[in-house]
JSON list of C-alpha atoms and ligand atoms in Angstrom, two decimals:
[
{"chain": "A", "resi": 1, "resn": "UNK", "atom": "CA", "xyz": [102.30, 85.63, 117.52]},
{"chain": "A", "resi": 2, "resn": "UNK", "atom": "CA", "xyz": [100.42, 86.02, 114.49]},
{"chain": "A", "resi": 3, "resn": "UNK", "atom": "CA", "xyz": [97.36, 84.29, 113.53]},
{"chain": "A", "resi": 4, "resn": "UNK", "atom": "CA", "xyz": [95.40, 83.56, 110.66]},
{"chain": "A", "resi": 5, "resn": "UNK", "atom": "CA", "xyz": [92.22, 86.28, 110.29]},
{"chain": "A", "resi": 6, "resn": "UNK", "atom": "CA", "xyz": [88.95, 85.07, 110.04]},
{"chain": "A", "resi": 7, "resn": "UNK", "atom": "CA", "xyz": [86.86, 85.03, 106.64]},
{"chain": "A", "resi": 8, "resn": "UNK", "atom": "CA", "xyz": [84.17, 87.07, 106.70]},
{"chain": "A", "resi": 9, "resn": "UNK", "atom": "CA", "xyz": [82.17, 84.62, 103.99]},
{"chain": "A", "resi": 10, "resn": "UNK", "atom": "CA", "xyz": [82.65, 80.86, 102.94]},
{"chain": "A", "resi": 11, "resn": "UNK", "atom": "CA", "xyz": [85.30, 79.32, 100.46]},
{"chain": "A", "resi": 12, "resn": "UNK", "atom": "CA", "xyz": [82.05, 79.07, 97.61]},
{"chain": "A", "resi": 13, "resn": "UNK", "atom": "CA", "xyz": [80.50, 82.77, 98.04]},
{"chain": "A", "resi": 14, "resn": "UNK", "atom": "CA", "xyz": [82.37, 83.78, 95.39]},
{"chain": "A", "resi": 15, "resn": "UNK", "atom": "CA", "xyz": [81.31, 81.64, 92.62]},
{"chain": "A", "resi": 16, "resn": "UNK", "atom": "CA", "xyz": [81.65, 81.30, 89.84]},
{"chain": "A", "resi": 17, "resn": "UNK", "atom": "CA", "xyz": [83.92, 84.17, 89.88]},
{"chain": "A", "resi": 18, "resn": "UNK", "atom": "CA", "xyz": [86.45, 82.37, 92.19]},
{"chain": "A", "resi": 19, "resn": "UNK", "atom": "CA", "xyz": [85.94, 78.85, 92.93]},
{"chain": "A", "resi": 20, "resn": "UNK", "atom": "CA", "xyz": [85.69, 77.35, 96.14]},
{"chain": "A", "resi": 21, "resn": "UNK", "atom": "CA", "xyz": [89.14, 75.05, 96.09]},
{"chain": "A", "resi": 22, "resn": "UNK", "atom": "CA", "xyz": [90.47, 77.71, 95.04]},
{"chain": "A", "resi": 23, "resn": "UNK", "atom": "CA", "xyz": [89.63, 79.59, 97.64]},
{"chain": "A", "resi": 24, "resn": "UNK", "atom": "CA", "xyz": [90.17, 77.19, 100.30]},
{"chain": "A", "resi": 25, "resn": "UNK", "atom": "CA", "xyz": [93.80, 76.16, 99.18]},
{"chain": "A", "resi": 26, "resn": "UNK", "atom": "CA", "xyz": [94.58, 79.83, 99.02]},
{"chain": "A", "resi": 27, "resn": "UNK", "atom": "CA", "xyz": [93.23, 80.74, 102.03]},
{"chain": "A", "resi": 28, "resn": "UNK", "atom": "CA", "xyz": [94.00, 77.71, 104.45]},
{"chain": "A", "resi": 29, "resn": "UNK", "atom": "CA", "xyz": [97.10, 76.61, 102.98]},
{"chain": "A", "resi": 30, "resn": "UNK", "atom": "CA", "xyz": [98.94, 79.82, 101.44]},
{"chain": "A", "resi": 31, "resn": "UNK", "atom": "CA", "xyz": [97.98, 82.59, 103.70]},
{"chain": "A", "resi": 32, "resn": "UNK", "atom": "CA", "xyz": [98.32, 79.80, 106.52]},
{"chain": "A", "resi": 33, "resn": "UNK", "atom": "CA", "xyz": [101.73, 79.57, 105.83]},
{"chain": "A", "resi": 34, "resn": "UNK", "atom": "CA", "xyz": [103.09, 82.94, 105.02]},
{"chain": "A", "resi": 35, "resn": "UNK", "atom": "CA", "xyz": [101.59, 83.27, 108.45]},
{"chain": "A", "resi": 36, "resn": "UNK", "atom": "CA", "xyz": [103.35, 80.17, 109.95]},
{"chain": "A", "resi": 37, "resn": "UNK", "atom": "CA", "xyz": [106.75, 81.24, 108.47]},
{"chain": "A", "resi": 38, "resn": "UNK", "atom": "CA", "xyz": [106.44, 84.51, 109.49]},
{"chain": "A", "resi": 39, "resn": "UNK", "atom": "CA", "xyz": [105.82, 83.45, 113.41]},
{"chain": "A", "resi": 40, "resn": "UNK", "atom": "CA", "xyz": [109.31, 81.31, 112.87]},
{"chain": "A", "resi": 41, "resn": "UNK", "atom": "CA", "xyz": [111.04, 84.22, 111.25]},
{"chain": "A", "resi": 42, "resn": "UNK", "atom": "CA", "xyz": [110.11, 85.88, 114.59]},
{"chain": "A", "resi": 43, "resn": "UNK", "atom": "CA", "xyz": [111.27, 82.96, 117.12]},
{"chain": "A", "resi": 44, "resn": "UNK", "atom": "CA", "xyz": [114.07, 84.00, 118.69]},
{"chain": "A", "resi": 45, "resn": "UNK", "atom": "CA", "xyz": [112.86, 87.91, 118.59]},
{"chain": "A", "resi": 46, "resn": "UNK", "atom": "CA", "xyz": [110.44, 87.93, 121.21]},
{"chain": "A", "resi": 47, "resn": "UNK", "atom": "CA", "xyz": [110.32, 91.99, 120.83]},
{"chain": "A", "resi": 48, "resn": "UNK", "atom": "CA", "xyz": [108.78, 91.47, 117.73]},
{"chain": "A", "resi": 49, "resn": "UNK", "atom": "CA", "xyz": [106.21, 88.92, 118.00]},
{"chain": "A", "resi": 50, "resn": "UNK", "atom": "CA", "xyz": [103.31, 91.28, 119.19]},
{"chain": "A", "resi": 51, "resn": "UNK", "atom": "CA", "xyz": [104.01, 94.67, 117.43]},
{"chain": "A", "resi": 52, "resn": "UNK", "atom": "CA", "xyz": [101.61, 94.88, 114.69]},
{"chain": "A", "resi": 53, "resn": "UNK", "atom": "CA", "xyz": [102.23, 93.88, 111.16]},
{"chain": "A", "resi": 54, "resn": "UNK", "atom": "CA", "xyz": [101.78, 97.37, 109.38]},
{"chain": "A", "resi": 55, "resn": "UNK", "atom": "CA", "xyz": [104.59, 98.43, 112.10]},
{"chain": "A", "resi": 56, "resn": "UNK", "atom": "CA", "xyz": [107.17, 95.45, 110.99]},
{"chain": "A", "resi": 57, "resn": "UNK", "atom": "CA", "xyz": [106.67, 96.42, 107.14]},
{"chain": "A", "resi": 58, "resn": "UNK", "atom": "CA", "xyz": [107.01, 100.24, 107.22]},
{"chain": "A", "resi": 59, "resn": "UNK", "atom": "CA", "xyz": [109.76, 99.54, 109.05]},
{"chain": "A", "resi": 60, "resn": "UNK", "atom": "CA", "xyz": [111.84, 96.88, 107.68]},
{"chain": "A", "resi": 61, "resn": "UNK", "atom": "CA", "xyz": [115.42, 98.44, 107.63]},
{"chain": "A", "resi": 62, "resn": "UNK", "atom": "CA", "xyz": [115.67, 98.48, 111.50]},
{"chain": "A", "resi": 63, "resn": "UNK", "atom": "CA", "xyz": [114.56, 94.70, 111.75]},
{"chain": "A", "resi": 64, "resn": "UNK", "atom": "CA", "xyz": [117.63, 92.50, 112.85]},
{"chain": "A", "resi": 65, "resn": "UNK", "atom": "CA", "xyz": [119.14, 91.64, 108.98]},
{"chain": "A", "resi": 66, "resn": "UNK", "atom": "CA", "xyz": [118.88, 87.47, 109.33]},
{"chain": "A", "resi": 67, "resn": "UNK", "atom": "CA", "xyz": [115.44, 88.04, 109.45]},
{"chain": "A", "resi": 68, "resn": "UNK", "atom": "CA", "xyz": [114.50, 91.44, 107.06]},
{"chain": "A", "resi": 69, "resn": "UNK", "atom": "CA", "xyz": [113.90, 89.01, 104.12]},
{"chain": "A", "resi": 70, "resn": "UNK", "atom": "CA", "xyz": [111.73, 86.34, 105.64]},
{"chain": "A", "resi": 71, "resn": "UNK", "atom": "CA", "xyz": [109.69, 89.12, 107.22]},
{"chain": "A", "resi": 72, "resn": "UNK", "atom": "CA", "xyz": [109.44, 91.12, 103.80]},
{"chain": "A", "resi": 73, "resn": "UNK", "atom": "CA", "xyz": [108.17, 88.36, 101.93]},
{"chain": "A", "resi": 74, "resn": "UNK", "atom": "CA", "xyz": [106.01, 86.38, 104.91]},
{"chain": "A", "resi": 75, "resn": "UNK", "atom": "CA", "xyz": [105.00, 89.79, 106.58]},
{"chain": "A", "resi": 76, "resn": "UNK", "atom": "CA", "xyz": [104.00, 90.98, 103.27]},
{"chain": "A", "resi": 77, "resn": "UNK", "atom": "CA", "xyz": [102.01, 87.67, 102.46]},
{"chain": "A", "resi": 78, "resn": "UNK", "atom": "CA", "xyz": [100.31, 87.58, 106.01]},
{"chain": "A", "resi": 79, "resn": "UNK", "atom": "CA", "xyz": [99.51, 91.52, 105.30]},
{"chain": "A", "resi": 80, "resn": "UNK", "atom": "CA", "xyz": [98.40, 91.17, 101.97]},
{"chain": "A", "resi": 81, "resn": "UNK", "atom": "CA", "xyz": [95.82, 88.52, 101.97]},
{"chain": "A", "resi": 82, "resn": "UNK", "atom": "CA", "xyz": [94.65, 89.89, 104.92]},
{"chain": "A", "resi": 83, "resn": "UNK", "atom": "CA", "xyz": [93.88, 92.77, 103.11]},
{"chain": "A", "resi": 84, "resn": "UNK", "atom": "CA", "xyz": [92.60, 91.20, 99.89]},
{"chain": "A", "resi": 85, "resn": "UNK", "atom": "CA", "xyz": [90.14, 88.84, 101.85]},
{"chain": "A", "resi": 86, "resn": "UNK", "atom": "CA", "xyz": [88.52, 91.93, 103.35]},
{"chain": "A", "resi": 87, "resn": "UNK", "atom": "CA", "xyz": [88.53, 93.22, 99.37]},
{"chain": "A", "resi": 88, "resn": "UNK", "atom": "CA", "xyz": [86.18, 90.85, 98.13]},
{"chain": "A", "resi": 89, "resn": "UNK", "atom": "CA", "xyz": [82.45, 90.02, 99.07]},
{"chain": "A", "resi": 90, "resn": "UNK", "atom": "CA", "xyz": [79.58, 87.90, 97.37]},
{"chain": "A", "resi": 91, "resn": "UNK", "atom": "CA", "xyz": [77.91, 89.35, 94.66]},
{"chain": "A", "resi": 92, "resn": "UNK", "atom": "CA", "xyz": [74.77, 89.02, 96.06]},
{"chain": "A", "resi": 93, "resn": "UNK", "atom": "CA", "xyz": [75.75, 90.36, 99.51]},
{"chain": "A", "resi": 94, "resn": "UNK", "atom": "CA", "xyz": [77.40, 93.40, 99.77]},
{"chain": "A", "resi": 95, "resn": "UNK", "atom": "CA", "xyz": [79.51, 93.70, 96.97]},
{"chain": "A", "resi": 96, "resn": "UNK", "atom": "CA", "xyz": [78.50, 97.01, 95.18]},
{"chain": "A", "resi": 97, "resn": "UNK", "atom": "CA", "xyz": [78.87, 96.82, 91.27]},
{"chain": "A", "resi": 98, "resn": "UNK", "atom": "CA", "xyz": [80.21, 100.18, 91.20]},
{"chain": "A", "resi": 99, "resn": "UNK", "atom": "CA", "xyz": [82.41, 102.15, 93.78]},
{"chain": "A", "resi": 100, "resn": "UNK", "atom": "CA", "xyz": [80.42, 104.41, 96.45]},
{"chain": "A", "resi": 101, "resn": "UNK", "atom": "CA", "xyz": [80.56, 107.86, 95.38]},
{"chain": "A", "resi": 102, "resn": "UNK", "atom": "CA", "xyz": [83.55, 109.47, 97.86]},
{"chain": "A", "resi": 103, "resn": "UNK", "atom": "CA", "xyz": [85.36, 106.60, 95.46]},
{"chain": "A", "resi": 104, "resn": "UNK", "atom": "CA", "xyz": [83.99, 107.25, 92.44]},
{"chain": "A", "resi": 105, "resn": "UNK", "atom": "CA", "xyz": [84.82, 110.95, 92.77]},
{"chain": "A", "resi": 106, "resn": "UNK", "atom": "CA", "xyz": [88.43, 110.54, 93.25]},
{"chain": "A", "resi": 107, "resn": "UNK", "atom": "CA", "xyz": [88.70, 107.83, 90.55]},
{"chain": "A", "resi": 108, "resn": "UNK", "atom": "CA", "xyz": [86.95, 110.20, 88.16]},
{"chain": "A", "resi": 109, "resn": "UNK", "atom": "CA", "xyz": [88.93, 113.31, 89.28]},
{"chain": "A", "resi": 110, "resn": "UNK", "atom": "CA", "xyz": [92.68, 111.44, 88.56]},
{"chain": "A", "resi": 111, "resn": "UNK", "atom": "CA", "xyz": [91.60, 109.05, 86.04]},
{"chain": "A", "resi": 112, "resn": "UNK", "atom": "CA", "xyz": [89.16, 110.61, 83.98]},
{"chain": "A", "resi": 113, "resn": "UNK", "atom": "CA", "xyz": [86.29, 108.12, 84.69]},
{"chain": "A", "resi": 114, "resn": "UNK", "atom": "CA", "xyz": [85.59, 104.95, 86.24]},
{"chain": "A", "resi": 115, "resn": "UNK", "atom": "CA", "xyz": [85.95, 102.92, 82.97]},
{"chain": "A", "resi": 116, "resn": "UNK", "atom": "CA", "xyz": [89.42, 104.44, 82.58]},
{"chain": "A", "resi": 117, "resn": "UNK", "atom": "CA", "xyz": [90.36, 103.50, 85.91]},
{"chain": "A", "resi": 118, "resn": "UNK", "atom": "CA", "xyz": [89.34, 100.20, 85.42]},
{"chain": "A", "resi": 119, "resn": "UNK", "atom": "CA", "xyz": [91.19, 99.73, 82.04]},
{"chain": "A", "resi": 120, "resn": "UNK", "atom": "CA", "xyz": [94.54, 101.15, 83.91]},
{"chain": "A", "resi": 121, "resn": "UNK", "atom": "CA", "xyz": [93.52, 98.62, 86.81]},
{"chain": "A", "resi": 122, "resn": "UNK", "atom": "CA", "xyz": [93.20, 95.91, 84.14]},
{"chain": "A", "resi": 123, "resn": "UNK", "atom": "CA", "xyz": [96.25, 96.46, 82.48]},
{"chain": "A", "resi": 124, "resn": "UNK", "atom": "CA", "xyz": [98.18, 96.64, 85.04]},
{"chain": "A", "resi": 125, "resn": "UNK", "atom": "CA", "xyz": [97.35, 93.62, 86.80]},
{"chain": "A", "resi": 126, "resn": "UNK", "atom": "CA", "xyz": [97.26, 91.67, 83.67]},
{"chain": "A", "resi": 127, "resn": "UNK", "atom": "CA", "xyz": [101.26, 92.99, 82.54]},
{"chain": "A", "resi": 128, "resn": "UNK", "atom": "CA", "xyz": [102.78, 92.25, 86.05]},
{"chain": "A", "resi": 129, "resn": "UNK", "atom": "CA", "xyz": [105.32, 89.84, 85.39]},
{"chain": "A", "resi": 130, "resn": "UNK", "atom": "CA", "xyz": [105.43, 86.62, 87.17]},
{"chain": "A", "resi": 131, "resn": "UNK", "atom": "CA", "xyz": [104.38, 86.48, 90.54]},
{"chain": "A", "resi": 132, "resn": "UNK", "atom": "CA", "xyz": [102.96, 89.75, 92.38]},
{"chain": "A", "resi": 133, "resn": "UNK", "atom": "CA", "xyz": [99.86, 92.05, 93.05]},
{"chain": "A", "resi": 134, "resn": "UNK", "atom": "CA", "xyz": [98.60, 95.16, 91.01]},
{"chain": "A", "resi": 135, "resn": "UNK", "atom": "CA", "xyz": [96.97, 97.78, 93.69]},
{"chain": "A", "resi": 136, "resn": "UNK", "atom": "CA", "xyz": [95.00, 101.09, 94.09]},
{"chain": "A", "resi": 137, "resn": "UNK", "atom": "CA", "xyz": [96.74, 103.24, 96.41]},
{"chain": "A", "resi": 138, "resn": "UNK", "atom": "CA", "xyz": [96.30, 106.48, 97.93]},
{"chain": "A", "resi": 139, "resn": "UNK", "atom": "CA", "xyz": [99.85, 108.12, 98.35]},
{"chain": "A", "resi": 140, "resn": "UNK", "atom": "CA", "xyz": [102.28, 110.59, 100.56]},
{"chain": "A", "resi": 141, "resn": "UNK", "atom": "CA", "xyz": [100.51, 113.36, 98.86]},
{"chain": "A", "resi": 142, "resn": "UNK", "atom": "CA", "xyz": [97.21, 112.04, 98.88]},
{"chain": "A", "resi": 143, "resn": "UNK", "atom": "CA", "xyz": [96.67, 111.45, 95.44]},
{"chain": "A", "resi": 144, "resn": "UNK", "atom": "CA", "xyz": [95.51, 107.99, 94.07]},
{"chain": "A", "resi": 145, "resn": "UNK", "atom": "CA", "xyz": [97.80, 106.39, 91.83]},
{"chain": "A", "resi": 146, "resn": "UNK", "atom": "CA", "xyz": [97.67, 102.46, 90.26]},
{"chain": "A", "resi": 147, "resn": "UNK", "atom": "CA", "xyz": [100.52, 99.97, 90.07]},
{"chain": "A", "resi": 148, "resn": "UNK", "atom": "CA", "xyz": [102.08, 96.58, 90.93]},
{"chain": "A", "resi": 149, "resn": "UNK", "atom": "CA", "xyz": [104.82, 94.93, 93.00]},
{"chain": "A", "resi": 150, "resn": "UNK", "atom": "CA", "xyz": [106.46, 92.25, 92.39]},
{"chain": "A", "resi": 151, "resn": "UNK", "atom": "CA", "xyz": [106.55, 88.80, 95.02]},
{"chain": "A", "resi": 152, "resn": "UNK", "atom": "CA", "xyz": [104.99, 89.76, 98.53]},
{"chain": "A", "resi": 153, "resn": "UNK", "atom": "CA", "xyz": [105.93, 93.11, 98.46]},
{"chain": "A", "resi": 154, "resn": "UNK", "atom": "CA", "xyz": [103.36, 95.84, 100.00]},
{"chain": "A", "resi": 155, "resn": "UNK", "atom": "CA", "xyz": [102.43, 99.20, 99.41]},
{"chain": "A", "resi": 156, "resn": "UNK", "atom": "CA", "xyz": [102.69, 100.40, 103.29]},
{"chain": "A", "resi": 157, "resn": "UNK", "atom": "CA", "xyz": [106.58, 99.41, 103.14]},
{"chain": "A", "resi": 158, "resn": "UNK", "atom": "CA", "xyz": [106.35, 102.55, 100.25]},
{"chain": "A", "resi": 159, "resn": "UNK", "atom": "CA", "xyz": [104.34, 104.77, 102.42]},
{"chain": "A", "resi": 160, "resn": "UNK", "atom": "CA", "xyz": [101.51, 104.45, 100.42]},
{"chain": "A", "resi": 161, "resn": "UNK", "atom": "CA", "xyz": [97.82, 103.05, 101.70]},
{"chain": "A", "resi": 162, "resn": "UNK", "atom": "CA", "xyz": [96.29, 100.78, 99.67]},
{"chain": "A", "resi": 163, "resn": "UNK", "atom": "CA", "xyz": [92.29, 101.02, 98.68]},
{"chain": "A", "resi": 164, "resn": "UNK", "atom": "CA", "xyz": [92.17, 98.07, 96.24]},
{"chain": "A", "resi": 165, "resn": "UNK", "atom": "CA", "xyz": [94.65, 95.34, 95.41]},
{"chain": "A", "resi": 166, "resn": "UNK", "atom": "CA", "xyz": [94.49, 92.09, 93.36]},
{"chain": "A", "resi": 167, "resn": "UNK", "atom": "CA", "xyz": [96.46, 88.64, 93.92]},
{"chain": "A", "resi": 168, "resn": "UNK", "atom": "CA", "xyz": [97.87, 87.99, 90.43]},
{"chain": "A", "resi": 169, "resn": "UNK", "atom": "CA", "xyz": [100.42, 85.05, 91.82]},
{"chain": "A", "resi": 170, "resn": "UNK", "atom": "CA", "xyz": [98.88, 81.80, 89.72]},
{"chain": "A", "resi": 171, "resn": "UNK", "atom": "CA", "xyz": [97.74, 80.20, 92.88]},
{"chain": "A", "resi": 172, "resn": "UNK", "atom": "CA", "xyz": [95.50, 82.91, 92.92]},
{"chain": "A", "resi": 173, "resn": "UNK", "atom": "CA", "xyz": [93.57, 81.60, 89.55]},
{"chain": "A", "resi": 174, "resn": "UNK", "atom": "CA", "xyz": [95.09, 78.53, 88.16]},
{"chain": "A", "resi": 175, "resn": "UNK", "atom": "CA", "xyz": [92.65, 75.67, 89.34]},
{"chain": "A", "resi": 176, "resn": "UNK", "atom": "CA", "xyz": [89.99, 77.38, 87.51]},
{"chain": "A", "resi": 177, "resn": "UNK", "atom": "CA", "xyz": [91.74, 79.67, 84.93]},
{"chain": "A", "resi": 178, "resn": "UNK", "atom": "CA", "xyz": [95.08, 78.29, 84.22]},
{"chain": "A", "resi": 179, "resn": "UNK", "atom": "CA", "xyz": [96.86, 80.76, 81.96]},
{"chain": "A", "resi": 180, "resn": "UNK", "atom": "CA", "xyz": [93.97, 83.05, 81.79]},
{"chain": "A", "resi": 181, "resn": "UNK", "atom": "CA", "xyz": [94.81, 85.44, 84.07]},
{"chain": "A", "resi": 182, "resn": "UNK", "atom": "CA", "xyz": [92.98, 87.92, 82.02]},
{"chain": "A", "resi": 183, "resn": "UNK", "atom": "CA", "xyz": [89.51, 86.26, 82.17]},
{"chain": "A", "resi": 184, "resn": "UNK", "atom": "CA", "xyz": [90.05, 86.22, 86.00]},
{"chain": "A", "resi": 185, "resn": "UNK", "atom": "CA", "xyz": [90.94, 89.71, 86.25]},
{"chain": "A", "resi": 186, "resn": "UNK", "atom": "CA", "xyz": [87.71, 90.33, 84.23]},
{"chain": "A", "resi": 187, "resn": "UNK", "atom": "CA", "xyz": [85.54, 88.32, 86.45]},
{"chain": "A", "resi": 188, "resn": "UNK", "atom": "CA", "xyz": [87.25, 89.60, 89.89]},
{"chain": "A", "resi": 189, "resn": "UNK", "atom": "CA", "xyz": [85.30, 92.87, 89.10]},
{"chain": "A", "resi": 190, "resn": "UNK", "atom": "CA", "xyz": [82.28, 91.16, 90.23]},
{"chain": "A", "resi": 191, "resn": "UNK", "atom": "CA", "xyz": [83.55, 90.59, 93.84]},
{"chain": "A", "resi": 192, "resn": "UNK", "atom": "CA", "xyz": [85.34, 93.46, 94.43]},
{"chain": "A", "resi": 193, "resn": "UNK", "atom": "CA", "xyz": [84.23, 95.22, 98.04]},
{"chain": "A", "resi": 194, "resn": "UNK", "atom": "CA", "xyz": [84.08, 98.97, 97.31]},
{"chain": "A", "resi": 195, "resn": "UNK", "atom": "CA", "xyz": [82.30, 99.37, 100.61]},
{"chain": "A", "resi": 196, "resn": "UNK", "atom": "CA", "xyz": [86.23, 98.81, 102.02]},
{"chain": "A", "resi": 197, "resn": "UNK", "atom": "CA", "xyz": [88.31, 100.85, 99.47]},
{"chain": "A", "resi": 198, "resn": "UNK", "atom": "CA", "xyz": [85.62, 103.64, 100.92]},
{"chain": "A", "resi": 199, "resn": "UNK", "atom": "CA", "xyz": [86.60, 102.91, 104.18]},
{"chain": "A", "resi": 200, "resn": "UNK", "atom": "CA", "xyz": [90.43, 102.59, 103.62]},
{"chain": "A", "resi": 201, "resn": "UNK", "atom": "CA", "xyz": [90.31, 105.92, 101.95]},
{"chain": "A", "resi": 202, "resn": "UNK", "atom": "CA", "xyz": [88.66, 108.12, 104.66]},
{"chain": "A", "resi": 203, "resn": "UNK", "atom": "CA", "xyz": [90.26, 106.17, 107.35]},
{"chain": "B", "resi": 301, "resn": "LIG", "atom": "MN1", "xyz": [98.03, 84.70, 97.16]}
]
């Protein structure tokens, strides 16, 4: 059975740049269910119930097919805000301004520079339609590459490993931002954990 991860910080340690309902509704009721529904999707496959997650999502085709949807969408929201939990850190603790340099280097090399990247990053967060995430990925051929998927879906279904990825579903902003979902990608900057995008990338 799946169970909810452990935050590595409190619901306010992100102020002002996410706010602390917001974090708490996201966190304890969102990612609490995506993980509840995904344990139900799993009830009657016992099998299933202790592989890990990344192993259910690259693998979704050979999943029994009553269950292939409720898995890709609650596997992919347990996975995902696992991940983007572990992508964020206070500004004052060890959230780092600007990527390490192993990061930095790669950004620079495939997008010119680390403004560049961030305007791509921007941009494509900001255009994804409705509901979805935008990411930073490192791919088959171990290039980096930016872009977004739509609902719950996940990079490591696409064989791709993701360094950096941002919630842009409005229950990820709309307490404090409502429609601005550009002023909250701007501020997101200032939480971002580049200390784990390192750490993804040479894993
Ligand atoms: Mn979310």
């Amino acid at each position: 059975m799946f169970e909810l991860p452990k935050l590595n910080y409190s619901y306010d340690s992100l102020e002002p740049y996410i706010d602390t309902k917001t974090m708490e509704v996201h966190y304890s009721k969102h990612h609490k269910a995506y993980t509840d529904n995904l344990n139900k999707a799993l009830e009657n496959y016992p099998e299933l119930q202790n592989l890990p997650i990344e192993k259910l999502l690259t693998d979704l085709t050979s999943l029994p097919k009553d269950i292939v949807e409720a898995v890709k969408n609650n596997g992919g929201g347990y996975y995902n805000h696992s991940l983007f939990w572990q992508m964020l850190a206070p500004k004052n603790g060890h959230s780092l301004e600007k990527p390490n340099e192993y990061v930095a280097d790669m950004l620079n090399a495939t997008f010119g520079s680390f403004d560049a990247f961030k305007e791509l990053f921007t941009k494509t967060a900001t255009s994804r339609f409705g509901s979805g995430w935008a990411w930073l990925v490192k791919n088959a051929d171990d290039k980096l590459e930016i872009y977004s998927t739509p609902n719950q879906e996940t990079p490591i279904s696409q064989g791709k490993t993701p360094l950096l990825t941002l919630d842009v579903w409005e229950h990820a902003y709309y307490l404090k931002y409502q429609n601005r979902r550009a002023e909250y990608i701007e501020n997101w900057w200032n939480v971002v954990n580049w200390d784990f995008a390192q750490k993804q990338l040479l894993a």
